[in-house]
Structures are given as C-alpha cells and as structure tokens.
Amino acid sequence: MGQIEQGLERALRTRPIPSSTEARLRFLLARNRGSTRKVATVLGVSQRTVQRWVSKRAEARRPPGPLQVRAIEEAVLARWQPRVRARRRAQAEADGFVFHTRARFGFAAPAGSSDDPRVRWITQDLPGEVARELFAARDAGAGEQQQTVILARALGHAYFREWGRRAHGLHVAFSDVEFADFSIG
C-alpha cells in the first residue's frame, strides 16, 4: 500500500483501527457475534485455529503467523467503520478535500523556465471531481502510479496554474511521494 492509498484510508476513518492482533481478533469476534466459525471462514483458517488464538488459557493459546496477521489486518480494515467511510467518501466527492503532500515536483514547460524537479510541501484544496476520479480509480484497482497521475493533473491545475489563470501549457511531474494526507470536511 503506497502513501496515497494510506492517506486515503486515514481520511476515511474517524478512529484508528485496533493496533494489536488480539484487539483485531476481538473486533472480528464482536462483529460476528462471537462466532469463531464465522471468523475462521473470513480468515480462511479452521475454527479450531481461531479458538487457539483467542483462548483464555495461556498454555492453549497460539499466536497467529505472519500471513494470518496480515489476513486479520485486511479483514479488520475491510470492516472498520463502514458507514463512517461511506459518509466521508460522499462528503469528499461532494465538497472536495484538502490534499497535503511532500513530494518531488518537476515541470515540462517552455524554454526559460526552471523545470528541475525539487521537493516541495504543498497543501491544496481540491474539488469533488478529483475525489470522485481518485475513488473511482481506486475502486477499479488502479495502482499508486495511476493515483499519482490523477493528483499531479489536479495539483498542476489548482496549485501551479492557479485554476487556469497562469502558466498555460505547464505539465507537472509528481514523484517520490514522501507524505500524502487528505483532510475531508
């Protein structure tokens, strides 16, 4: 998961996901009304394995392996705050969002301009059309590169060309994203 994807995930949540594997398992159990069978089905393991993971007896408890820890994390992320996520996404698509980033920006511009790439901190308000395009690309399975292209085009228009008032013909190169965060509403 790249910086942009992580930033979008953080923006859609109002509370952090449980940090420990035990807390994540408790969440999955609570979400499935305590059924270890349903949790096992979600994670692709046996019911007995889930029972060992959550056993109250220390001698019977077995920690999940790295692959299972990743599966638990993905299951929690997919089920964490679904209504909040939907509401915040709709708000971003309607009203836009503020994009905060530290990345390398370069330009393809007419002769005589300074087009050398350099690292910049940028905070820019972007419209709902960009949010819709970004979420649609993410839903279609677009990778970090495609999301970067969408944001480069939006930042080029909003920040560098000031919504079309200057620097006509300037094309922005957006790379080496060190930090990407989104503020919704």
mmCIF file of C-alpha atoms in Angstrom:
data_model
loop_
_atom_site.group_PDB
_atom_site.id
_atom_site.type_symbol
_atom_site.label_atom_id
_atom_site.label_comp_id
_atom_site.label_asym_id
_atom_site.label_seq_id
_atom_site.Cartn_x
_atom_site.Cartn_y
_atom_site.Cartn_z
ATOM 1 C CA MET A 1 0.000 0.000 0.000
ATOM 2 C CA GLY A 2 1.513 3.285 -1.108
ATOM 3 C CA GLN A 3 1.491 6.702 0.534
ATOM 4 C CA ILE A 4 -1.579 7.916 -1.360
ATOM 5 C CA GLU A 5 -3.604 4.798 -0.554
ATOM 6 C CA GLN A 6 -2.622 5.052 3.130
ATOM 7 C CA GLY A 7 -3.580 8.733 3.181
ATOM 8 C CA LEU A 8 -6.994 7.970 1.698
ATOM 9 C CA GLU A 9 -7.566 5.216 4.256
ATOM 10 C CA ARG A 10 -6.655 7.552 7.139
ATOM 11 C CA ALA A 11 -9.002 10.237 5.806
ATOM 12 C CA LEU A 12 -11.963 7.880 5.630
ATOM 13 C CA ARG A 13 -11.662 6.787 9.267
ATOM 14 C CA THR A 14 -12.542 8.812 12.347
ATOM 15 C CA ARG A 15 -10.937 6.379 14.801
ATOM 16 C CA PRO A 16 -7.759 4.353 14.376
ATOM 17 C CA ILE A 17 -8.100 0.631 13.810
ATOM 18 C CA PRO A 18 -7.129 -1.621 16.734
ATOM 19 C CA SER A 19 -3.348 -1.839 16.834
ATOM 20 C CA SER A 20 -2.702 -5.262 18.336
ATOM 21 C CA THR A 21 -3.577 -8.575 16.733
ATOM 22 C CA GLU A 22 -5.514 -9.580 19.857
ATOM 23 C CA ALA A 23 -7.638 -6.434 19.694
ATOM 24 C CA ARG A 24 -8.254 -7.008 15.989
ATOM 25 C CA LEU A 25 -9.399 -10.571 16.701
ATOM 26 C CA ARG A 26 -11.717 -9.275 19.447
ATOM 27 C CA PHE A 27 -13.177 -6.820 16.931
ATOM 28 C CA LEU A 28 -13.760 -9.568 14.357
ATOM 29 C CA LEU A 29 -15.374 -11.768 17.007
ATOM 30 C CA ALA A 30 -17.624 -8.929 18.176
ATOM 31 C CA ARG A 31 -18.545 -8.145 14.579
ATOM 32 C CA ASN A 32 -19.515 -11.801 14.043
ATOM 33 C CA ARG A 33 -21.391 -12.103 17.364
ATOM 34 C CA GLY A 34 -18.677 -14.221 18.980
ATOM 35 C CA SER A 35 -18.744 -16.928 16.313
ATOM 36 C CA THR A 36 -15.276 -18.395 15.849
ATOM 37 C CA ARG A 37 -16.652 -20.352 12.870
ATOM 38 C CA LYS A 38 -17.596 -17.148 11.004
ATOM 39 C CA VAL A 39 -14.251 -15.522 11.834
ATOM 40 C CA ALA A 40 -12.452 -18.654 10.624
ATOM 41 C CA THR A 41 -14.383 -18.500 7.347
ATOM 42 C CA VAL A 42 -13.473 -14.846 6.870
ATOM 43 C CA LEU A 43 -9.781 -15.535 7.539
ATOM 44 C CA GLY A 44 -9.582 -18.814 5.635
ATOM 45 C CA VAL A 45 -8.438 -20.915 8.606
ATOM 46 C CA SER A 46 -10.049 -23.620 10.708
ATOM 47 C CA GLN A 47 -12.391 -22.847 13.575
ATOM 48 C CA ARG A 48 -10.009 -24.611 15.968
ATOM 49 C CA THR A 49 -7.181 -22.288 14.899
ATOM 50 C CA VAL A 50 -9.255 -19.215 15.778
ATOM 51 C CA GLN A 51 -10.170 -20.828 19.099
ATOM 52 C CA ARG A 52 -6.454 -21.301 19.866
ATOM 53 C CA TRP A 53 -5.727 -17.678 19.016
ATOM 54 C CA VAL A 54 -8.366 -16.334 21.399
ATOM 55 C CA SER A 55 -8.101 -18.952 24.172
ATOM 56 C CA LYS A 56 -8.143 -17.550 27.692
ATOM 57 C CA ARG A 57 -5.809 -20.310 28.877
ATOM 58 C CA ALA A 58 -2.218 -19.232 28.315
ATOM 59 C CA GLU A 59 -0.952 -22.780 27.733
ATOM 60 C CA ALA A 60 -3.546 -23.372 24.982
ATOM 61 C CA ARG A 61 -3.037 -20.027 23.243
ATOM 62 C CA ARG A 62 -1.087 -19.959 19.961
ATOM 63 C CA PRO A 63 -0.207 -16.696 18.216
ATOM 64 C CA PRO A 64 -1.088 -16.321 14.532
ATOM 65 C CA GLY A 65 1.736 -16.442 11.990
ATOM 66 C CA PRO A 66 2.769 -13.522 9.749
ATOM 67 C CA LEU A 67 0.410 -14.490 6.918
ATOM 68 C CA GLN A 68 -2.501 -14.811 9.312
ATOM 69 C CA VAL A 69 -1.644 -11.480 10.971
ATOM 70 C CA ARG A 70 -1.832 -9.836 7.534
ATOM 71 C CA ALA A 71 -5.168 -11.566 6.796
ATOM 72 C CA ILE A 72 -6.541 -10.383 10.151
ATOM 73 C CA GLU A 73 -5.432 -6.811 9.429
ATOM 74 C CA GLU A 74 -7.032 -6.830 5.963
ATOM 75 C CA ALA A 75 -10.281 -8.274 7.360
ATOM 76 C CA VAL A 76 -10.429 -5.554 10.021
ATOM 77 C CA LEU A 77 -9.637 -2.786 7.506
ATOM 78 C CA ALA A 78 -12.432 -4.003 5.237
ATOM 79 C CA ARG A 79 -14.953 -3.986 8.097
ATOM 80 C CA TRP A 80 -13.855 -0.956 10.135
ATOM 81 C CA GLN A 81 -16.410 1.879 10.276
ATOM 82 C CA PRO A 82 -18.294 1.121 7.020
ATOM 83 C CA ARG A 83 -20.965 3.809 7.494
ATOM 84 C CA VAL A 84 -18.425 6.444 8.506
ATOM 85 C CA ARG A 85 -16.293 5.568 5.474
ATOM 86 C CA ALA A 86 -19.284 5.849 3.132
ATOM 87 C CA ARG A 87 -20.358 9.177 4.653
ATOM 88 C CA ARG A 88 -16.852 10.690 4.467
ATOM 89 C CA ARG A 89 -16.389 9.474 0.899
ATOM 90 C CA ALA A 90 -19.705 11.053 -0.145
ATOM 91 C CA GLN A 91 -18.683 14.281 1.595
ATOM 92 C CA ALA A 92 -15.312 14.343 -0.222
ATOM 93 C CA GLU A 93 -16.976 13.662 -3.566
ATOM 94 C CA ALA A 94 -19.497 16.449 -2.977
ATOM 95 C CA ASP A 95 -17.363 19.131 -1.300
ATOM 96 C CA GLY A 96 -13.799 18.186 -2.184
ATOM 97 C CA PHE A 97 -10.879 17.744 0.177
ATOM 98 C CA VAL A 98 -7.602 19.318 1.227
ATOM 99 C CA PHE A 99 -4.527 17.464 -0.006
ATOM 100 C CA HIS A 100 -1.287 17.738 1.998
ATOM 101 C CA THR A 101 1.881 16.315 0.488
ATOM 102 C CA ARG A 102 5.620 16.399 0.457
ATOM 103 C CA ALA A 103 6.877 15.132 -2.872
ATOM 104 C CA ARG A 104 9.202 15.858 -5.768
ATOM 105 C CA PHE A 105 7.708 18.125 -8.415
ATOM 106 C CA GLY A 106 9.194 18.853 -11.814
ATOM 107 C CA PHE A 107 7.797 20.528 -14.911
ATOM 108 C CA ALA A 108 7.666 20.217 -18.648
ATOM 109 C CA ALA A 109 7.407 23.868 -19.603
ATOM 110 C CA PRO A 110 8.504 26.282 -22.341
ATOM 111 C CA ALA A 111 12.159 27.275 -22.598
ATOM 112 C CA GLY A 112 13.454 29.684 -19.990
ATOM 113 C CA SER A 113 11.589 28.199 -17.058
ATOM 114 C CA SER A 114 13.034 26.427 -14.050
ATOM 115 C CA ASP A 115 11.864 22.870 -14.624
ATOM 116 C CA ASP A 116 14.292 20.994 -12.366
ATOM 117 C CA PRO A 117 12.456 18.652 -10.006
ATOM 118 C CA ARG A 118 12.600 19.592 -6.341
ATOM 119 C CA VAL A 119 10.907 18.528 -3.127
ATOM 120 C CA ARG A 120 8.008 20.747 -2.059
ATOM 121 C CA TRP A 121 5.466 20.821 0.754
ATOM 122 C CA ILE A 122 2.071 21.539 -0.743
ATOM 123 C CA THR A 123 -1.331 21.945 0.879
ATOM 124 C CA GLN A 124 -4.086 22.486 -1.665
ATOM 125 C CA ASP A 125 -7.876 22.434 -1.633
ATOM 126 C CA LEU A 126 -9.078 20.173 -4.456
ATOM 127 C CA PRO A 127 -12.648 19.893 -5.795
ATOM 128 C CA GLY A 128 -15.021 16.953 -5.512
ATOM 129 C CA GLU A 129 -14.392 15.935 -9.148
ATOM 130 C CA VAL A 130 -10.847 14.974 -8.185
ATOM 131 C CA ALA A 131 -12.143 12.940 -5.235
ATOM 132 C CA ARG A 132 -14.631 11.151 -7.494
ATOM 133 C CA GLU A 133 -11.915 10.370 -10.036
ATOM 134 C CA LEU A 134 -9.497 9.209 -7.330
ATOM 135 C CA PHE A 135 -12.062 6.935 -5.641
ATOM 136 C CA ALA A 136 -13.242 5.546 -8.991
ATOM 137 C CA ALA A 137 -9.665 4.691 -9.933
ATOM 138 C CA ARG A 138 -9.079 3.087 -6.543
ATOM 139 C CA ASP A 139 -12.288 1.049 -6.839
ATOM 140 C CA ALA A 140 -11.197 -0.115 -10.309
ATOM 141 C CA GLY A 141 -7.948 -1.424 -8.832
ATOM 142 C CA ALA A 142 -5.663 1.363 -10.051
ATOM 143 C CA GLY A 143 -2.233 1.375 -8.502
ATOM 144 C CA GLU A 144 -0.264 4.125 -6.854
ATOM 145 C CA GLN A 145 1.064 5.328 -10.232
ATOM 146 C CA GLN A 146 -2.429 5.981 -11.646
ATOM 147 C CA GLN A 147 -3.481 7.784 -8.456
ATOM 148 C CA THR A 148 -0.305 9.881 -8.686
ATOM 149 C CA VAL A 149 -1.205 10.888 -12.255
ATOM 150 C CA ILE A 150 -4.679 11.982 -11.146
ATOM 151 C CA LEU A 151 -3.270 14.073 -8.287
ATOM 152 C CA ALA A 152 -0.496 15.541 -10.490
ATOM 153 C CA ARG A 153 -3.066 16.731 -13.002
ATOM 154 C CA ALA A 154 -5.237 18.231 -10.243
ATOM 155 C CA LEU A 155 -2.298 19.915 -8.477
ATOM 156 C CA GLY A 156 -0.995 21.220 -11.793
ATOM 157 C CA HIS A 157 -4.311 22.914 -12.490
ATOM 158 C CA ALA A 158 -5.083 24.143 -8.961
ATOM 159 C CA TYR A 159 -1.690 24.973 -7.460
ATOM 160 C CA PHE A 160 0.773 25.599 -10.271
ATOM 161 C CA ARG A 161 -1.570 27.115 -12.874
ATOM 162 C CA GLU A 162 -3.851 28.775 -10.301
ATOM 163 C CA TRP A 163 -7.055 27.302 -11.758
ATOM 164 C CA GLY A 164 -6.027 28.289 -15.297
ATOM 165 C CA ARG A 165 -5.025 31.912 -14.593
ATOM 166 C CA ARG A 166 -1.304 31.496 -15.341
ATOM 167 C CA ALA A 167 1.422 29.153 -16.636
ATOM 168 C CA HIS A 168 -0.588 27.802 -19.559
ATOM 169 C CA GLY A 169 0.992 24.687 -21.049
ATOM 170 C CA LEU A 170 2.774 23.722 -17.841
ATOM 171 C CA HIS A 171 2.781 19.943 -17.239
ATOM 172 C CA VAL A 172 3.572 18.771 -13.719
ATOM 173 C CA ALA A 173 5.666 15.705 -12.891
ATOM 174 C CA PHE A 174 4.777 14.395 -9.433
ATOM 175 C CA SER A 175 7.029 11.670 -7.979
ATOM 176 C CA ASP A 176 8.844 10.401 -4.876
ATOM 177 C CA VAL A 177 5.870 10.951 -2.572
ATOM 178 C CA GLU A 178 7.232 11.119 0.979
ATOM 179 C CA PHE A 179 3.934 12.023 2.632
ATOM 180 C CA ALA A 180 0.337 12.220 1.428
ATOM 181 C CA ASP A 181 -2.607 13.096 3.610
ATOM 182 C CA PHE A 182 -6.200 14.105 2.906
ATOM 183 C CA SER A 183 -8.493 16.250 5.065
ATOM 184 C CA ILE A 184 -12.200 15.763 4.481
ATOM 185 C CA GLY A 185 -14.731 18.240 5.834
#
